[in-house]
Amino acid sequence: FRAVFAAALALAITGANLAPAAAVTWADVNELKDEANGLDAEKKELQAKLDALADDKSQAVARKELLDQQIANTEAQIANTQAQIDRYAALITQTEAELVEAEEKEAAQYELFCSRVREMEKQDEVSYWAVLFRASRFTDLLGRLDAINEIMKYDQGVIDDLKALQAEIEEKKATLESSKAETEAAKAELVSKENELNTQRSQANAVIQQLADLEAEQDALWAEAQRLSDQLVAQQAANGQSTESNPGGYIWPVNSRYITSTMGGRNSPGGIGSTNHKGTDIGRVGYTSSIYAAKSGTVIVSQ
């Protein structure tokens, strides 16, 4: 039985090679999930800013800029989710291969165990005690005892390895099912994010149209103001009135002196503003700020 023990031990050592290191791990997936959490926090912050602006037409440019940032955020979320799906696919392929390998090892280990039992039956060594009782003298007994200790240790090792392989198989199956479930959830989220992106792009296009409409409205107001001004000058001239009630200069209309955009040619703000500005924009002014008449005259339009 020493020969049988040596051959079986060699077989056990041969079948004990470890699986190759995983190319993809759950740590890789968790890293992407952490990144997704950061993007989600950024998304909520952008949405809060958009909600604060609501439908204020005067903030259309700011809303457009926020929508552009929101679109970029959603695109990053889509890329992140797709990366998660790719990682899950790699995990599934990898785990399936590892499962096949573990099942093959389990089959080999089980066959080793069965061979060990069959060999003992062939040699009528059903009981370790039976082997000991066959000793012809004390020195023979000691020799048999040493051999039995080796066999007992080996037999227990075979059983332990078999149990470990069975546990590994169950773990691989659980990992496989978890990866598949996570994949389906990520695919559903991807569809949702793509729909969300389409909605955001539609909102951005609507704001662009709103800006175009506002500019057209502004042009119409300027044209109407010019028409009324010309009409007033004509009326004053016809009545013999001076067309300049205050020949002096203009005063600054507000307390703030902070200029955000000058009159005339300029770079288009955000790529959508006018390049021929028809006024001077003064910043750091609110709805409750005092406004002063820049010069004496007649109000011809207020809109």
mmCIF file of C-alpha atoms in Angstrom:
data_model
loop_
_atom_site.group_PDB
_atom_site.id
_atom_site.type_symbol
_atom_site.label_atom_id
_atom_site.label_comp_id
_atom_site.label_asym_id
_atom_site.label_seq_id
_atom_site.Cartn_x
_atom_site.Cartn_y
_atom_site.Cartn_z
ATOM 1 C CA PHE A 1 0.000 0.000 0.000
ATOM 2 C CA ARG A 2 3.020 2.310 0.226
ATOM 3 C CA ALA A 3 3.211 2.213 -3.572
ATOM 4 C CA VAL A 4 -0.486 3.038 -3.854
ATOM 5 C CA PHE A 5 -0.027 5.883 -1.374
ATOM 6 C CA ALA A 6 2.921 7.341 -3.319
ATOM 7 C CA ALA A 7 1.063 7.150 -6.663
ATOM 8 C CA ALA A 8 -2.076 8.731 -5.210
ATOM 9 C CA LEU A 9 -0.056 11.476 -3.563
ATOM 10 C CA ALA A 10 1.623 12.270 -6.876
ATOM 11 C CA LEU A 11 -1.788 12.490 -8.528
ATOM 12 C CA ALA A 12 -3.035 14.833 -5.812
ATOM 13 C CA ILE A 13 -0.023 17.129 -6.224
ATOM 14 C CA THR A 14 -0.452 17.176 -10.020
ATOM 15 C CA GLY A 15 -4.113 18.202 -9.726
ATOM 16 C CA ALA A 16 -3.484 20.905 -7.138
ATOM 17 C CA ASN A 17 -2.353 23.677 -9.526
ATOM 18 C CA LEU A 18 -3.993 26.969 -8.717
ATOM 19 C CA ALA A 19 -6.160 28.803 -11.251
ATOM 20 C CA PRO A 20 -4.467 31.711 -13.045
ATOM 21 C CA ALA A 21 -4.828 35.153 -11.484
ATOM 22 C CA ALA A 22 -8.057 36.907 -12.417
ATOM 23 C CA ALA A 23 -7.727 39.537 -15.132
ATOM 24 C CA VAL A 24 -10.797 41.369 -13.811
ATOM 25 C CA THR A 25 -11.878 41.619 -10.181
ATOM 26 C CA TRP A 26 -14.857 42.972 -8.262
ATOM 27 C CA ALA A 27 -12.522 45.725 -7.056
ATOM 28 C CA ASP A 28 -12.414 46.996 -10.647
ATOM 29 C CA VAL A 29 -16.216 47.107 -10.737
ATOM 30 C CA ASN A 30 -16.421 48.813 -7.338
ATOM 31 C CA GLU A 31 -13.988 51.469 -8.524
ATOM 32 C CA LEU A 32 -16.332 52.279 -11.400
ATOM 33 C CA LYS A 33 -19.288 52.359 -8.993
ATOM 34 C CA ASP A 34 -17.451 54.882 -6.797
ATOM 35 C CA GLU A 35 -16.874 57.014 -9.881
ATOM 36 C CA ALA A 36 -20.577 56.696 -10.755
ATOM 37 C CA ASN A 37 -21.539 57.925 -7.275
ATOM 38 C CA GLY A 38 -19.396 61.025 -7.795
ATOM 39 C CA LEU A 39 -21.048 61.713 -11.156
ATOM 40 C CA ASP A 40 -24.481 61.271 -9.604
ATOM 41 C CA ALA A 41 -23.654 63.837 -6.895
ATOM 42 C CA GLU A 42 -22.505 66.266 -9.597
ATOM 43 C CA LYS A 43 -25.721 65.632 -11.522
ATOM 44 C CA LYS A 44 -27.875 66.504 -8.500
ATOM 45 C CA GLU A 45 -25.908 69.716 -7.951
ATOM 46 C CA LEU A 46 -26.401 70.775 -11.585
ATOM 47 C CA GLN A 47 -30.112 69.956 -11.421
ATOM 48 C CA ALA A 48 -30.490 72.076 -8.276
ATOM 49 C CA LYS A 49 -28.904 75.041 -10.093
ATOM 50 C CA LEU A 50 -31.192 74.534 -13.093
ATOM 51 C CA ASP A 51 -34.248 74.357 -10.836
ATOM 52 C CA ALA A 52 -33.191 77.631 -9.214
ATOM 53 C CA LEU A 53 -33.148 79.368 -12.606
ATOM 54 C CA ALA A 54 -36.447 77.745 -13.638
ATOM 55 C CA ASP A 55 -37.953 79.531 -16.663
ATOM 56 C CA ASP A 56 -36.343 82.928 -16.085
ATOM 57 C CA LYS A 57 -35.790 84.189 -19.629
ATOM 58 C CA SER A 58 -33.076 86.572 -18.476
ATOM 59 C CA GLN A 59 -31.034 83.548 -17.369
ATOM 60 C CA ALA A 60 -31.294 81.657 -20.653
ATOM 61 C CA VAL A 61 -27.542 81.777 -21.328
ATOM 62 C CA ALA A 62 -26.772 80.533 -17.805
ATOM 63 C CA ARG A 63 -29.333 77.745 -18.218
ATOM 64 C CA LYS A 64 -27.781 76.752 -21.542
ATOM 65 C CA GLU A 65 -24.330 76.532 -19.931
ATOM 66 C CA LEU A 66 -25.726 74.389 -17.101
ATOM 67 C CA LEU A 67 -27.520 72.149 -19.586
ATOM 68 C CA ASP A 68 -24.259 71.673 -21.490
ATOM 69 C CA GLN A 69 -22.580 70.637 -18.222
ATOM 70 C CA GLN A 70 -25.494 68.324 -17.454
ATOM 71 C CA ILE A 71 -25.215 66.712 -20.895
ATOM 72 C CA ALA A 72 -21.469 66.182 -20.378
ATOM 73 C CA ASN A 73 -22.229 64.631 -16.972
ATOM 74 C CA THR A 74 -24.798 62.242 -18.449
ATOM 75 C CA GLU A 75 -22.420 61.266 -21.249
ATOM 76 C CA ALA A 76 -19.794 60.474 -18.590
ATOM 77 C CA GLN A 77 -22.381 58.394 -16.705
ATOM 78 C CA ILE A 78 -23.215 56.479 -19.887
ATOM 79 C CA ALA A 79 -19.510 55.774 -20.499
ATOM 80 C CA ASN A 80 -19.158 54.646 -16.879
ATOM 81 C CA THR A 81 -22.167 52.327 -17.100
ATOM 82 C CA GLN A 82 -20.923 50.845 -20.377
ATOM 83 C CA ALA A 83 -17.543 50.233 -18.750
ATOM 84 C CA GLN A 84 -19.307 48.430 -15.894
ATOM 85 C CA ILE A 85 -21.167 46.238 -18.407
ATOM 86 C CA ASP A 86 -17.862 45.409 -20.119
ATOM 87 C CA ARG A 87 -16.277 44.504 -16.770
ATOM 88 C CA TYR A 88 -19.232 42.306 -15.870
ATOM 89 C CA ALA A 89 -18.969 40.539 -19.245
ATOM 90 C CA ALA A 90 -15.271 39.884 -18.600
ATOM 91 C CA LEU A 91 -16.071 38.626 -15.091
ATOM 92 C CA ILE A 92 -18.743 36.269 -16.437
ATOM 93 C CA THR A 93 -16.424 34.812 -19.094
ATOM 94 C CA GLN A 94 -13.630 34.491 -16.581
ATOM 95 C CA THR A 95 -15.816 32.919 -13.873
ATOM 96 C CA GLU A 96 -17.339 30.443 -16.327
ATOM 97 C CA ALA A 97 -13.840 29.265 -17.285
ATOM 98 C CA GLU A 98 -12.842 29.011 -13.626
ATOM 99 C CA LEU A 99 -16.034 27.072 -12.863
ATOM 100 C CA VAL A 100 -15.290 24.534 -15.601
ATOM 101 C CA GLU A 101 -11.751 24.136 -14.283
ATOM 102 C CA ALA A 102 -12.961 23.726 -10.685
ATOM 103 C CA GLU A 103 -15.532 21.112 -11.728
ATOM 104 C CA GLU A 104 -12.845 19.173 -13.619
ATOM 105 C CA LYS A 105 -10.625 19.276 -10.548
ATOM 106 C CA GLU A 106 -13.496 18.126 -8.375
ATOM 107 C CA ALA A 107 -14.154 15.184 -10.705
ATOM 108 C CA ALA A 108 -10.452 14.236 -10.647
ATOM 109 C CA GLN A 109 -10.299 14.550 -6.858
ATOM 110 C CA TYR A 110 -13.422 12.447 -6.441
ATOM 111 C CA GLU A 111 -11.985 9.785 -8.744
ATOM 112 C CA LEU A 112 -8.800 9.845 -6.677
ATOM 113 C CA PHE A 113 -10.827 9.259 -3.527
ATOM 114 C CA CYS A 114 -12.758 6.375 -5.158
ATOM 115 C CA SER A 115 -9.525 4.828 -6.432
ATOM 116 C CA ARG A 116 -8.081 4.992 -2.945
ATOM 117 C CA VAL A 117 -11.095 3.153 -1.486
ATOM 118 C CA ARG A 118 -11.093 0.547 -4.268
ATOM 119 C CA GLU A 119 -7.401 -0.132 -3.764
ATOM 120 C CA MET A 120 -7.886 -0.673 -0.056
ATOM 121 C CA GLU A 121 -10.767 -3.063 -0.793
ATOM 122 C CA LYS A 122 -8.606 -5.008 -3.237
ATOM 123 C CA GLN A 123 -5.936 -5.466 -0.596
ATOM 124 C CA ASP A 124 -8.521 -6.242 2.043
ATOM 125 C CA GLU A 125 -7.537 -3.111 3.964
ATOM 126 C CA VAL A 126 -11.027 -1.954 4.791
ATOM 127 C CA SER A 127 -9.943 -1.065 8.322
ATOM 128 C CA TYR A 128 -6.776 0.592 9.535
ATOM 129 C CA TRP A 129 -7.010 -1.686 12.579
ATOM 130 C CA ALA A 130 -7.015 -4.728 10.309
ATOM 131 C CA VAL A 131 -3.668 -3.592 8.898
ATOM 132 C CA LEU A 132 -2.208 -3.210 12.394
ATOM 133 C CA PHE A 133 -3.464 -6.570 13.639
ATOM 134 C CA ARG A 134 -1.669 -8.342 10.774
ATOM 135 C CA ALA A 135 1.725 -7.360 12.205
ATOM 136 C CA SER A 136 3.833 -10.434 12.926
ATOM 137 C CA ARG A 137 6.071 -8.777 15.523
ATOM 138 C CA PHE A 138 6.469 -5.500 17.365
ATOM 139 C CA THR A 139 8.911 -3.922 14.884
ATOM 140 C CA ASP A 140 6.503 -4.838 12.077
ATOM 141 C CA LEU A 141 3.705 -3.196 14.083
ATOM 142 C CA LEU A 142 5.688 0.023 14.417
ATOM 143 C CA GLY A 143 6.411 0.059 10.692
ATOM 144 C CA ARG A 144 2.750 -0.508 9.861
ATOM 145 C CA LEU A 145 1.743 2.220 12.345
ATOM 146 C CA ASP A 146 3.996 4.753 10.643
ATOM 147 C CA ALA A 147 2.557 3.841 7.257
ATOM 148 C CA ILE A 148 -1.031 4.054 8.544
ATOM 149 C CA ASN A 149 -0.364 7.515 9.968
ATOM 150 C CA GLU A 150 0.778 8.623 6.526
ATOM 151 C CA ILE A 151 -2.234 7.006 4.882
ATOM 152 C CA MET A 152 -4.678 8.533 7.376
ATOM 153 C CA LYS A 153 -3.168 11.972 6.840
ATOM 154 C CA TYR A 154 -3.320 11.506 3.092
ATOM 155 C CA ASP A 155 -6.910 10.198 3.122
ATOM 156 C CA GLN A 156 -8.021 13.181 5.203
ATOM 157 C CA GLY A 157 -6.216 15.491 2.798
ATOM 158 C CA VAL A 158 -8.079 13.950 -0.146
ATOM 159 C CA ILE A 159 -11.389 14.528 1.591
ATOM 160 C CA ASP A 160 -10.455 18.092 2.619
ATOM 161 C CA ASP A 161 -9.401 18.939 -0.935
ATOM 162 C CA LEU A 162 -12.657 17.522 -2.255
ATOM 163 C CA LYS A 163 -14.674 19.641 0.168
ATOM 164 C CA ALA A 164 -12.655 22.746 -0.712
ATOM 165 C CA LEU A 165 -13.282 22.208 -4.417
ATOM 166 C CA GLN A 166 -16.998 21.764 -3.817
ATOM 167 C CA ALA A 167 -17.067 25.017 -1.809
ATOM 168 C CA GLU A 168 -15.153 26.785 -4.571
ATOM 169 C CA ILE A 169 -17.660 25.568 -7.161
ATOM 170 C CA GLU A 170 -20.586 26.922 -5.139
ATOM 171 C CA GLU A 171 -18.787 30.241 -4.745
ATOM 172 C CA LYS A 172 -18.121 30.463 -8.488
ATOM 173 C CA LYS A 173 -21.780 29.731 -9.246
ATOM 174 C CA ALA A 174 -22.897 32.467 -6.833
ATOM 175 C CA THR A 175 -20.441 34.929 -8.378
ATOM 176 C CA LEU A 176 -21.674 34.029 -11.834
ATOM 177 C CA GLU A 177 -25.319 34.620 -10.914
ATOM 178 C CA SER A 178 -24.453 37.913 -9.206
ATOM 179 C CA SER A 179 -22.491 39.129 -12.259
ATOM 180 C CA LYS A 180 -25.379 38.275 -14.577
ATOM 181 C CA ALA A 181 -27.888 40.095 -12.359
ATOM 182 C CA GLU A 182 -25.623 43.146 -12.113
ATOM 183 C CA THR A 183 -25.199 43.127 -15.897
ATOM 184 C CA GLU A 184 -28.943 43.202 -16.514
ATOM 185 C CA ALA A 185 -29.348 46.050 -14.011
ATOM 186 C CA ALA A 186 -26.531 48.020 -15.678
ATOM 187 C CA LYS A 187 -28.074 47.493 -19.135
ATOM 188 C CA ALA A 188 -31.415 48.821 -17.890
ATOM 189 C CA GLU A 189 -29.641 51.825 -16.365
ATOM 190 C CA LEU A 190 -27.817 52.420 -19.652
ATOM 191 C CA VAL A 191 -31.117 52.636 -21.542
ATOM 192 C CA SER A 192 -32.444 55.055 -18.909
ATOM 193 C CA LYS A 193 -29.336 57.242 -19.164
ATOM 194 C CA GLU A 194 -29.534 57.341 -22.962
ATOM 195 C CA ASN A 195 -33.184 58.439 -22.767
ATOM 196 C CA GLU A 196 -32.208 61.050 -20.195
ATOM 197 C CA LEU A 197 -29.463 62.331 -22.506
ATOM 198 C CA ASN A 198 -31.948 62.705 -25.375
ATOM 199 C CA THR A 199 -34.252 64.704 -23.096
ATOM 200 C CA GLN A 200 -31.413 66.974 -21.990
ATOM 201 C CA ARG A 201 -30.357 67.613 -25.577
ATOM 202 C CA SER A 202 -33.951 68.522 -26.443
ATOM 203 C CA GLN A 203 -34.013 70.949 -23.499
ATOM 204 C CA ALA A 204 -30.732 72.502 -24.630
ATOM 205 C CA ASN A 205 -32.074 72.918 -28.169
ATOM 206 C CA ALA A 206 -35.213 74.533 -26.739
ATOM 207 C CA VAL A 207 -33.084 77.048 -24.827
ATOM 208 C CA ILE A 208 -31.097 77.803 -28.001
ATOM 209 C CA GLN A 209 -34.388 78.492 -29.778
ATOM 210 C CA GLN A 210 -35.506 80.622 -26.843
ATOM 211 C CA LEU A 211 -32.309 82.664 -27.103
ATOM 212 C CA ALA A 212 -32.887 83.137 -30.821
ATOM 213 C CA ASP A 213 -36.465 84.240 -30.143
ATOM 214 C CA LEU A 214 -35.286 86.646 -27.451
ATOM 215 C CA GLU A 215 -32.750 88.176 -29.792
ATOM 216 C CA ALA A 216 -35.408 88.553 -32.490
ATOM 217 C CA GLU A 217 -37.729 90.144 -29.909
ATOM 218 C CA GLN A 218 -34.945 92.475 -28.845
ATOM 219 C CA ASP A 219 -34.306 93.506 -32.449
ATOM 220 C CA ALA A 220 -38.013 94.191 -32.891
ATOM 221 C CA LEU A 221 -38.074 96.302 -29.716
ATOM 222 C CA TRP A 222 -35.089 98.322 -30.881
ATOM 223 C CA ALA A 223 -36.719 98.884 -34.255
ATOM 224 C CA GLU A 224 -39.960 99.978 -32.583
ATOM 225 C CA ALA A 225 -38.083 102.260 -30.200
ATOM 226 C CA GLN A 226 -36.239 103.823 -33.140
ATOM 227 C CA ARG A 227 -39.521 104.298 -35.016
ATOM 228 C CA LEU A 228 -41.161 105.965 -32.028
ATOM 229 C CA SER A 229 -38.079 108.102 -31.452
ATOM 230 C CA ASP A 230 -38.098 109.292 -35.061
ATOM 231 C CA GLN A 231 -41.830 109.938 -34.770
ATOM 232 C CA LEU A 232 -41.338 111.990 -31.589
ATOM 233 C CA VAL A 233 -38.550 114.050 -33.159
ATOM 234 C CA ALA A 234 -40.788 114.748 -36.154
ATOM 235 C CA GLN A 235 -43.664 115.792 -33.890
ATOM 236 C CA GLN A 236 -41.425 118.112 -31.866
ATOM 237 C CA ALA A 237 -40.021 119.662 -34.998
ATOM 238 C CA ALA A 238 -43.506 120.184 -36.377
ATOM 239 C CA ASN A 239 -44.560 121.906 -33.154
ATOM 240 C CA GLY A 240 -41.446 124.043 -33.065
ATOM 241 C CA GLN A 241 -40.122 122.280 -29.954
ATOM 242 C CA SER A 242 -36.477 121.582 -29.230
ATOM 243 C CA THR A 243 -35.598 117.979 -29.829
ATOM 244 C CA GLU A 244 -33.024 118.090 -27.028
ATOM 245 C CA SER A 245 -34.595 118.941 -23.668
ATOM 246 C CA ASN A 246 -31.321 118.298 -21.837
ATOM 247 C CA PRO A 247 -28.294 119.177 -23.950
ATOM 248 C CA GLY A 248 -25.894 118.042 -21.208
ATOM 249 C CA GLY A 249 -24.292 114.614 -20.839
ATOM 250 C CA TYR A 250 -25.778 111.413 -19.476
ATOM 251 C CA ILE A 251 -25.470 110.222 -15.880
ATOM 252 C CA TRP A 252 -24.724 106.632 -14.862
ATOM 253 C CA PRO A 253 -28.094 104.897 -14.388
ATOM 254 C CA VAL A 254 -27.183 102.629 -11.428
ATOM 255 C CA ASN A 255 -24.777 102.557 -8.502
ATOM 256 C CA SER A 256 -22.806 99.594 -9.909
ATOM 257 C CA ARG A 257 -19.987 100.362 -12.323
ATOM 258 C CA TYR A 258 -19.233 96.733 -13.152
ATOM 259 C CA ILE A 259 -19.396 96.182 -16.938
ATOM 260 C CA THR A 260 -20.063 92.624 -18.127
ATOM 261 C CA SER A 261 -20.321 93.388 -21.848
ATOM 262 C CA THR A 262 -19.671 96.543 -23.842
ATOM 263 C CA MET A 263 -21.619 97.817 -26.817
ATOM 264 C CA GLY A 264 -20.618 96.826 -30.335
ATOM 265 C CA GLY A 265 -18.517 93.959 -31.613
ATOM 266 C CA ARG A 266 -17.607 91.199 -29.174
ATOM 267 C CA ASN A 267 -17.003 87.459 -28.934
ATOM 268 C CA SER A 268 -20.205 85.473 -28.824
ATOM 269 C CA PRO A 269 -20.899 84.467 -25.168
ATOM 270 C CA GLY A 270 -21.171 80.684 -24.958
ATOM 271 C CA GLY A 271 -21.118 80.535 -28.753
ATOM 272 C CA ILE A 272 -24.761 81.615 -28.925
ATOM 273 C CA GLY A 273 -24.841 85.312 -27.956
ATOM 274 C CA SER A 274 -24.836 88.213 -30.399
ATOM 275 C CA THR A 275 -21.482 89.339 -31.815
ATOM 276 C CA ASN A 276 -22.891 92.860 -32.404
ATOM 277 C CA HIS A 277 -24.058 93.929 -28.959
ATOM 278 C CA LYS A 278 -26.660 96.718 -29.019
ATOM 279 C CA GLY A 279 -26.116 97.926 -25.469
ATOM 280 C CA THR A 280 -23.835 97.978 -22.451
ATOM 281 C CA ASP A 281 -24.490 95.303 -19.815
ATOM 282 C CA ILE A 282 -23.966 96.344 -16.194
ATOM 283 C CA GLY A 283 -23.480 93.564 -13.667
ATOM 284 C CA ARG A 284 -23.906 93.307 -9.885
ATOM 285 C CA VAL A 285 -27.375 94.811 -10.181
ATOM 286 C CA GLY A 286 -30.504 93.165 -8.725
ATOM 287 C CA TYR A 287 -34.245 93.600 -9.000
ATOM 288 C CA THR A 288 -34.260 95.940 -5.979
ATOM 289 C CA SER A 289 -31.359 98.127 -7.125
ATOM 290 C CA SER A 290 -32.077 101.812 -7.670
ATOM 291 C CA ILE A 291 -32.247 102.959 -11.301
ATOM 292 C CA TYR A 292 -31.805 106.615 -12.277
ATOM 293 C CA ALA A 293 -32.937 108.405 -15.422
ATOM 294 C CA ALA A 294 -29.761 108.774 -17.453
ATOM 295 C CA LYS A 295 -31.067 111.999 -19.028
ATOM 296 C CA SER A 296 -34.215 114.106 -19.255
ATOM 297 C CA GLY A 297 -36.522 113.069 -22.030
ATOM 298 C CA THR A 298 -39.764 111.398 -22.989
ATOM 299 C CA VAL A 299 -40.397 107.703 -22.413
ATOM 300 C CA ILE A 300 -41.489 106.290 -25.733
ATOM 301 C CA VAL A 301 -41.379 102.556 -24.920
ATOM 302 C CA SER A 302 -40.864 100.518 -21.758
ATOM 303 C CA GLN A 303 -40.740 96.775 -22.219
#
